[in-house]
Structures are given as structure tokens and as C-alpha cells.
Amino acid sequence: LLAGRVEFEAVAKLTAMKPEDQLARMQKGVKELQQAATLAPRDPAILWTLFERGRYVDDEEVKAAARQALKDAYTLDPRNLFILTEWLRAQADAHDPEIIATLKSAKETLAPIREGVQKRARVDVIELVDQAIAAAEKPDWPATLGFVLRINVIRSEDMAPSDRRRLDRHPLEYVV
């Protein structure tokens, strides 16, 4: 009951803030997360948190920091299915030609779960990757985005929730 009241009060304070105060608070939070990432440069969870916090903010500087954090998280942990699918989406949205290299690398990551995805979702995820590569090489960005979004079917695989849990840490995990 107390936790619900504290959460309600936090939400009430946040919604009572002026939009410029909310943006300033978000920018401050992004800077703090960037400092945390500097202090722990091999921890993709901090970068993921930075991405999650900044991805929907109406500030281009914050969005750019979030996108860079996602890119860095992918560099650190390219086999994480959640990071992979979000990075592919970000690259497709940005019409980034480097998506071709990411997709080619993804084939190796997705090969072990291909059969399971085929059984459960009736989709050949490697074939989707090949189609996304072909679309990106044209370049046909709407088609590329469509194939990338269909690759998200891998999130229903058993590995995906554990990948997500490794990224979404409880704040007390950072307490020494």
C-alpha cells in the first residue's frame, strides 16, 4: 500500500511539472546515465537504460544520446535479442546503410533459434533477414523496416526474456 502511494505521489509531482521542467529533468537524467556509462563502459544495461529513458523525449539531443547508447549497447552485446531488435529498428528508421552489416551479423545470432521460431511462429527468421538485406541494398527503406519489424517475432523465444532481464536491473542491484 505504501509503495502504491509513493508511486502515485511521484507521478502526481511529475505531471504537475511544467513541460520545460520535465525536459530539464530528463536532460539531467540523461547526463547522469552518460556519466554512469563512462564509469562502467562494459555494462550494456546502463546503456540500455539510457536508451529506454531517452527514446521518446521530444528533444533531438536526448534522442541522439539514446540512439548512441543503443548503438554502444549493441557493440557490447550483439547477441542480446532485445538490443538486436531495437538496434535494427533504429537503423531502419534512420535509413542507416550500416544495417546491412548488422543484419548479416544477426544471421549468426539467430541461427540457433531459427528452428524454434519456425515451429512456434511459422516464420523463417533467417529468410526475413535475407529479405531485409535485399531491401536495404536497393535501398527500399519502407520494405526494410517492414522486414525488421517482422523479425521481432524472436522476442517470443525462450532466450528473449532472459536477455531483457539482464538489461532491466532493479535499482538495488547497484547498491554495494
mmCIF file of C-alpha atoms in Angstrom:
data_model
loop_
_atom_site.group_PDB
_atom_site.id
_atom_site.type_symbol
_atom_site.label_atom_id
_atom_site.label_comp_id
_atom_site.label_asym_id
_atom_site.label_seq_id
_atom_site.Cartn_x
_atom_site.Cartn_y
_atom_site.Cartn_z
ATOM 1 C CA LEU A 1 0.000 0.000 0.000
ATOM 2 C CA LEU A 2 2.826 2.383 0.890
ATOM 3 C CA ALA A 3 4.626 1.611 -2.376
ATOM 4 C CA GLY A 4 1.468 2.443 -4.338
ATOM 5 C CA ARG A 5 1.115 5.769 -2.510
ATOM 6 C CA VAL A 6 4.748 6.691 -3.123
ATOM 7 C CA GLU A 7 4.380 5.834 -6.813
ATOM 8 C CA PHE A 8 1.150 7.868 -7.026
ATOM 9 C CA GLU A 9 2.857 10.869 -5.404
ATOM 10 C CA ALA A 10 5.815 10.599 -7.784
ATOM 11 C CA VAL A 11 3.503 10.511 -10.795
ATOM 12 C CA ALA A 12 1.469 13.421 -9.418
ATOM 13 C CA LYS A 13 4.620 15.527 -8.996
ATOM 14 C CA LEU A 14 5.853 14.655 -12.465
ATOM 15 C CA THR A 15 2.554 15.532 -14.146
ATOM 16 C CA ALA A 16 2.323 18.783 -12.159
ATOM 17 C CA MET A 17 5.674 19.900 -13.579
ATOM 18 C CA LYS A 18 5.799 22.319 -16.443
ATOM 19 C CA PRO A 19 6.909 20.715 -19.729
ATOM 20 C CA GLU A 20 10.186 22.652 -19.680
ATOM 21 C CA ASP A 21 10.880 21.360 -16.147
ATOM 22 C CA GLN A 22 10.196 17.805 -17.296
ATOM 23 C CA LEU A 23 12.602 18.242 -20.213
ATOM 24 C CA ALA A 24 15.284 19.706 -17.934
ATOM 25 C CA ARG A 25 14.856 16.781 -15.552
ATOM 26 C CA MET A 26 15.095 14.320 -18.445
ATOM 27 C CA GLN A 27 18.227 16.025 -19.790
ATOM 28 C CA LYS A 28 19.794 15.878 -16.328
ATOM 29 C CA GLY A 29 18.908 12.178 -16.059
ATOM 30 C CA VAL A 30 20.459 11.501 -19.466
ATOM 31 C CA LYS A 31 23.675 13.267 -18.416
ATOM 32 C CA GLU A 32 23.803 11.192 -15.215
ATOM 33 C CA LEU A 33 23.293 7.984 -17.177
ATOM 34 C CA GLN A 34 26.033 9.037 -19.608
ATOM 35 C CA GLN A 35 28.346 9.535 -16.618
ATOM 36 C CA ALA A 36 27.369 6.102 -15.298
ATOM 37 C CA ALA A 37 28.148 4.607 -18.711
ATOM 38 C CA THR A 38 31.552 6.282 -18.626
ATOM 39 C CA LEU A 39 32.226 4.775 -15.193
ATOM 40 C CA ALA A 40 31.089 1.295 -16.308
ATOM 41 C CA PRO A 41 31.941 1.197 -20.018
ATOM 42 C CA ARG A 42 31.453 -2.586 -20.361
ATOM 43 C CA ASP A 43 27.898 -2.632 -18.946
ATOM 44 C CA PRO A 44 25.226 -2.717 -21.663
ATOM 45 C CA ALA A 45 22.455 -2.473 -19.033
ATOM 46 C CA ILE A 46 23.344 1.147 -18.268
ATOM 47 C CA LEU A 47 23.376 1.981 -21.960
ATOM 48 C CA TRP A 48 20.034 0.210 -22.390
ATOM 49 C CA THR A 49 18.576 2.290 -19.549
ATOM 50 C CA LEU A 50 19.844 5.451 -21.211
ATOM 51 C CA PHE A 51 18.217 4.358 -24.458
ATOM 52 C CA GLU A 52 14.920 3.476 -22.763
ATOM 53 C CA ARG A 53 14.752 6.803 -20.902
ATOM 54 C CA GLY A 54 15.619 8.972 -23.881
ATOM 55 C CA ARG A 55 13.986 7.334 -26.856
ATOM 56 C CA TYR A 56 10.614 9.104 -26.651
ATOM 57 C CA VAL A 57 11.704 12.532 -25.445
ATOM 58 C CA ASP A 58 10.891 15.485 -27.706
ATOM 59 C CA ASP A 59 14.454 16.748 -27.685
ATOM 60 C CA GLU A 60 16.824 15.884 -30.509
ATOM 61 C CA GLU A 61 19.915 15.980 -28.289
ATOM 62 C CA VAL A 62 18.384 13.469 -25.875
ATOM 63 C CA LYS A 63 17.187 11.254 -28.755
ATOM 64 C CA ALA A 64 20.668 11.326 -30.301
ATOM 65 C CA ALA A 65 22.196 10.309 -26.958
ATOM 66 C CA ALA A 66 19.650 7.492 -26.657
ATOM 67 C CA ARG A 67 20.415 6.234 -30.170
ATOM 68 C CA GLN A 68 24.168 6.338 -29.496
ATOM 69 C CA ALA A 69 23.631 4.436 -26.244
ATOM 70 C CA LEU A 70 21.696 1.760 -28.123
ATOM 71 C CA LYS A 71 24.472 1.508 -30.709
ATOM 72 C CA ASP A 72 27.073 1.162 -27.946
ATOM 73 C CA ALA A 73 24.943 -1.454 -26.151
ATOM 74 C CA TYR A 74 24.730 -3.430 -29.399
ATOM 75 C CA THR A 75 28.512 -3.197 -29.810
ATOM 76 C CA LEU A 76 28.964 -4.613 -26.293
ATOM 77 C CA ASP A 77 26.302 -7.329 -26.545
ATOM 78 C CA PRO A 78 25.325 -8.062 -30.164
ATOM 79 C CA ARG A 79 23.805 -11.429 -29.218
ATOM 80 C CA ASN A 80 21.199 -9.894 -26.893
ATOM 81 C CA LEU A 81 17.904 -10.348 -28.734
ATOM 82 C CA PHE A 82 16.288 -7.221 -27.284
ATOM 83 C CA ILE A 83 19.226 -4.991 -28.111
ATOM 84 C CA LEU A 84 19.461 -6.553 -31.574
ATOM 85 C CA THR A 85 15.806 -5.970 -32.470
ATOM 86 C CA GLU A 86 15.814 -2.401 -31.159
ATOM 87 C CA TRP A 87 19.067 -1.581 -32.970
ATOM 88 C CA LEU A 88 17.718 -2.976 -36.239
ATOM 89 C CA ARG A 89 14.577 -0.860 -35.806
ATOM 90 C CA ALA A 90 16.620 2.270 -35.061
ATOM 91 C CA GLN A 91 18.821 1.686 -38.104
ATOM 92 C CA ALA A 92 15.826 1.086 -40.376
ATOM 93 C CA ASP A 93 14.090 4.217 -39.052
ATOM 94 C CA ALA A 94 17.253 6.259 -39.667
ATOM 95 C CA HIS A 95 17.824 4.754 -43.150
ATOM 96 C CA ASP A 96 21.273 3.727 -41.949
ATOM 97 C CA PRO A 97 23.128 1.737 -44.653
ATOM 98 C CA GLU A 98 25.140 0.030 -41.874
ATOM 99 C CA ILE A 99 22.010 -2.037 -41.214
ATOM 100 C CA ILE A 100 23.251 -4.447 -43.872
ATOM 101 C CA ALA A 101 26.267 -5.367 -41.728
ATOM 102 C CA THR A 102 24.060 -5.645 -38.641
ATOM 103 C CA LEU A 103 21.647 -7.941 -40.473
ATOM 104 C CA LYS A 104 24.473 -10.145 -41.759
ATOM 105 C CA SER A 105 25.816 -10.433 -38.229
ATOM 106 C CA ALA A 106 22.301 -11.158 -36.941
ATOM 107 C CA LYS A 107 22.112 -14.295 -39.078
ATOM 108 C CA GLU A 108 24.760 -15.909 -36.866
ATOM 109 C CA THR A 109 22.932 -14.838 -33.708
ATOM 110 C CA LEU A 110 19.561 -16.059 -34.956
ATOM 111 C CA ALA A 111 20.711 -19.379 -36.430
ATOM 112 C CA PRO A 112 20.360 -21.344 -33.140
ATOM 113 C CA ILE A 113 16.739 -20.201 -32.644
ATOM 114 C CA ARG A 114 15.667 -20.493 -36.271
ATOM 115 C CA GLU A 115 14.008 -23.880 -35.903
ATOM 116 C CA GLY A 116 12.124 -22.900 -32.744
ATOM 117 C CA VAL A 117 10.816 -19.711 -34.336
ATOM 118 C CA GLN A 118 9.719 -21.688 -37.388
ATOM 119 C CA LYS A 119 7.778 -24.126 -35.226
ATOM 120 C CA ARG A 120 6.126 -21.536 -32.995
ATOM 121 C CA ALA A 121 5.587 -18.585 -35.331
ATOM 122 C CA ARG A 122 5.699 -20.347 -38.719
ATOM 123 C CA VAL A 123 8.245 -17.810 -39.902
ATOM 124 C CA ASP A 124 11.764 -18.425 -41.148
ATOM 125 C CA VAL A 125 13.649 -15.674 -39.354
ATOM 126 C CA ILE A 126 16.776 -16.147 -41.486
ATOM 127 C CA GLU A 127 14.670 -15.691 -44.613
ATOM 128 C CA LEU A 128 13.300 -12.446 -43.107
ATOM 129 C CA VAL A 129 16.856 -11.275 -42.513
ATOM 130 C CA ASP A 130 17.784 -12.088 -46.123
ATOM 131 C CA GLN A 131 14.740 -10.159 -47.366
ATOM 132 C CA ALA A 132 15.650 -7.198 -45.143
ATOM 133 C CA ILE A 133 19.207 -7.234 -46.523
ATOM 134 C CA ALA A 134 17.895 -7.268 -50.097
ATOM 135 C CA ALA A 135 15.539 -4.369 -49.342
ATOM 136 C CA ALA A 136 18.285 -2.335 -47.636
ATOM 137 C CA GLU A 137 20.664 -2.887 -50.559
ATOM 138 C CA LYS A 138 18.153 -1.364 -53.039
ATOM 139 C CA PRO A 139 17.575 0.826 -50.783
ATOM 140 C CA ASP A 140 13.883 0.360 -50.081
ATOM 141 C CA TRP A 141 13.550 1.684 -46.538
ATOM 142 C CA PRO A 142 9.816 1.072 -46.023
ATOM 143 C CA ALA A 143 10.301 -2.581 -47.006
ATOM 144 C CA THR A 144 13.432 -2.833 -44.858
ATOM 145 C CA LEU A 145 11.509 -1.512 -41.865
ATOM 146 C CA GLY A 146 8.678 -3.962 -42.549
ATOM 147 C CA PHE A 147 11.024 -6.955 -42.563
ATOM 148 C CA VAL A 148 12.852 -5.690 -39.464
ATOM 149 C CA LEU A 149 9.559 -5.359 -37.592
ATOM 150 C CA ARG A 150 8.658 -8.922 -38.540
ATOM 151 C CA ILE A 151 11.998 -10.101 -37.114
ATOM 152 C CA ASN A 152 10.627 -9.032 -33.707
ATOM 153 C CA VAL A 153 8.890 -12.421 -33.643
ATOM 154 C CA ILE A 154 12.102 -13.650 -31.986
ATOM 155 C CA ARG A 155 11.057 -11.878 -28.786
ATOM 156 C CA SER A 156 8.726 -14.780 -28.062
ATOM 157 C CA GLU A 157 11.681 -17.170 -27.882
ATOM 158 C CA ASP A 158 12.816 -18.502 -24.503
ATOM 159 C CA MET A 159 16.117 -16.603 -24.681
ATOM 160 C CA ALA A 160 14.483 -13.196 -25.128
ATOM 161 C CA PRO A 161 13.015 -12.732 -21.628
ATOM 162 C CA SER A 162 16.337 -13.613 -20.008
ATOM 163 C CA ASP A 163 18.083 -11.156 -22.343
ATOM 164 C CA ARG A 164 15.596 -8.483 -21.273
ATOM 165 C CA ARG A 165 16.072 -9.279 -17.554
ATOM 166 C CA ARG A 166 19.824 -8.802 -17.921
ATOM 167 C CA LEU A 167 19.107 -5.264 -19.163
ATOM 168 C CA ASP A 168 16.309 -4.242 -16.787
ATOM 169 C CA ARG A 169 18.059 -4.257 -13.463
ATOM 170 C CA HIS A 170 16.469 -3.408 -10.174
ATOM 171 C CA PRO A 171 17.990 -0.209 -8.723
ATOM 172 C CA LEU A 172 19.104 -2.096 -5.606
ATOM 173 C CA GLU A 173 21.450 -4.193 -7.736
ATOM 174 C CA TYR A 174 23.702 -1.133 -7.912
ATOM 175 C CA VAL A 175 23.889 -0.749 -4.137
ATOM 176 C CA VAL A 176 27.113 -2.091 -2.667
#
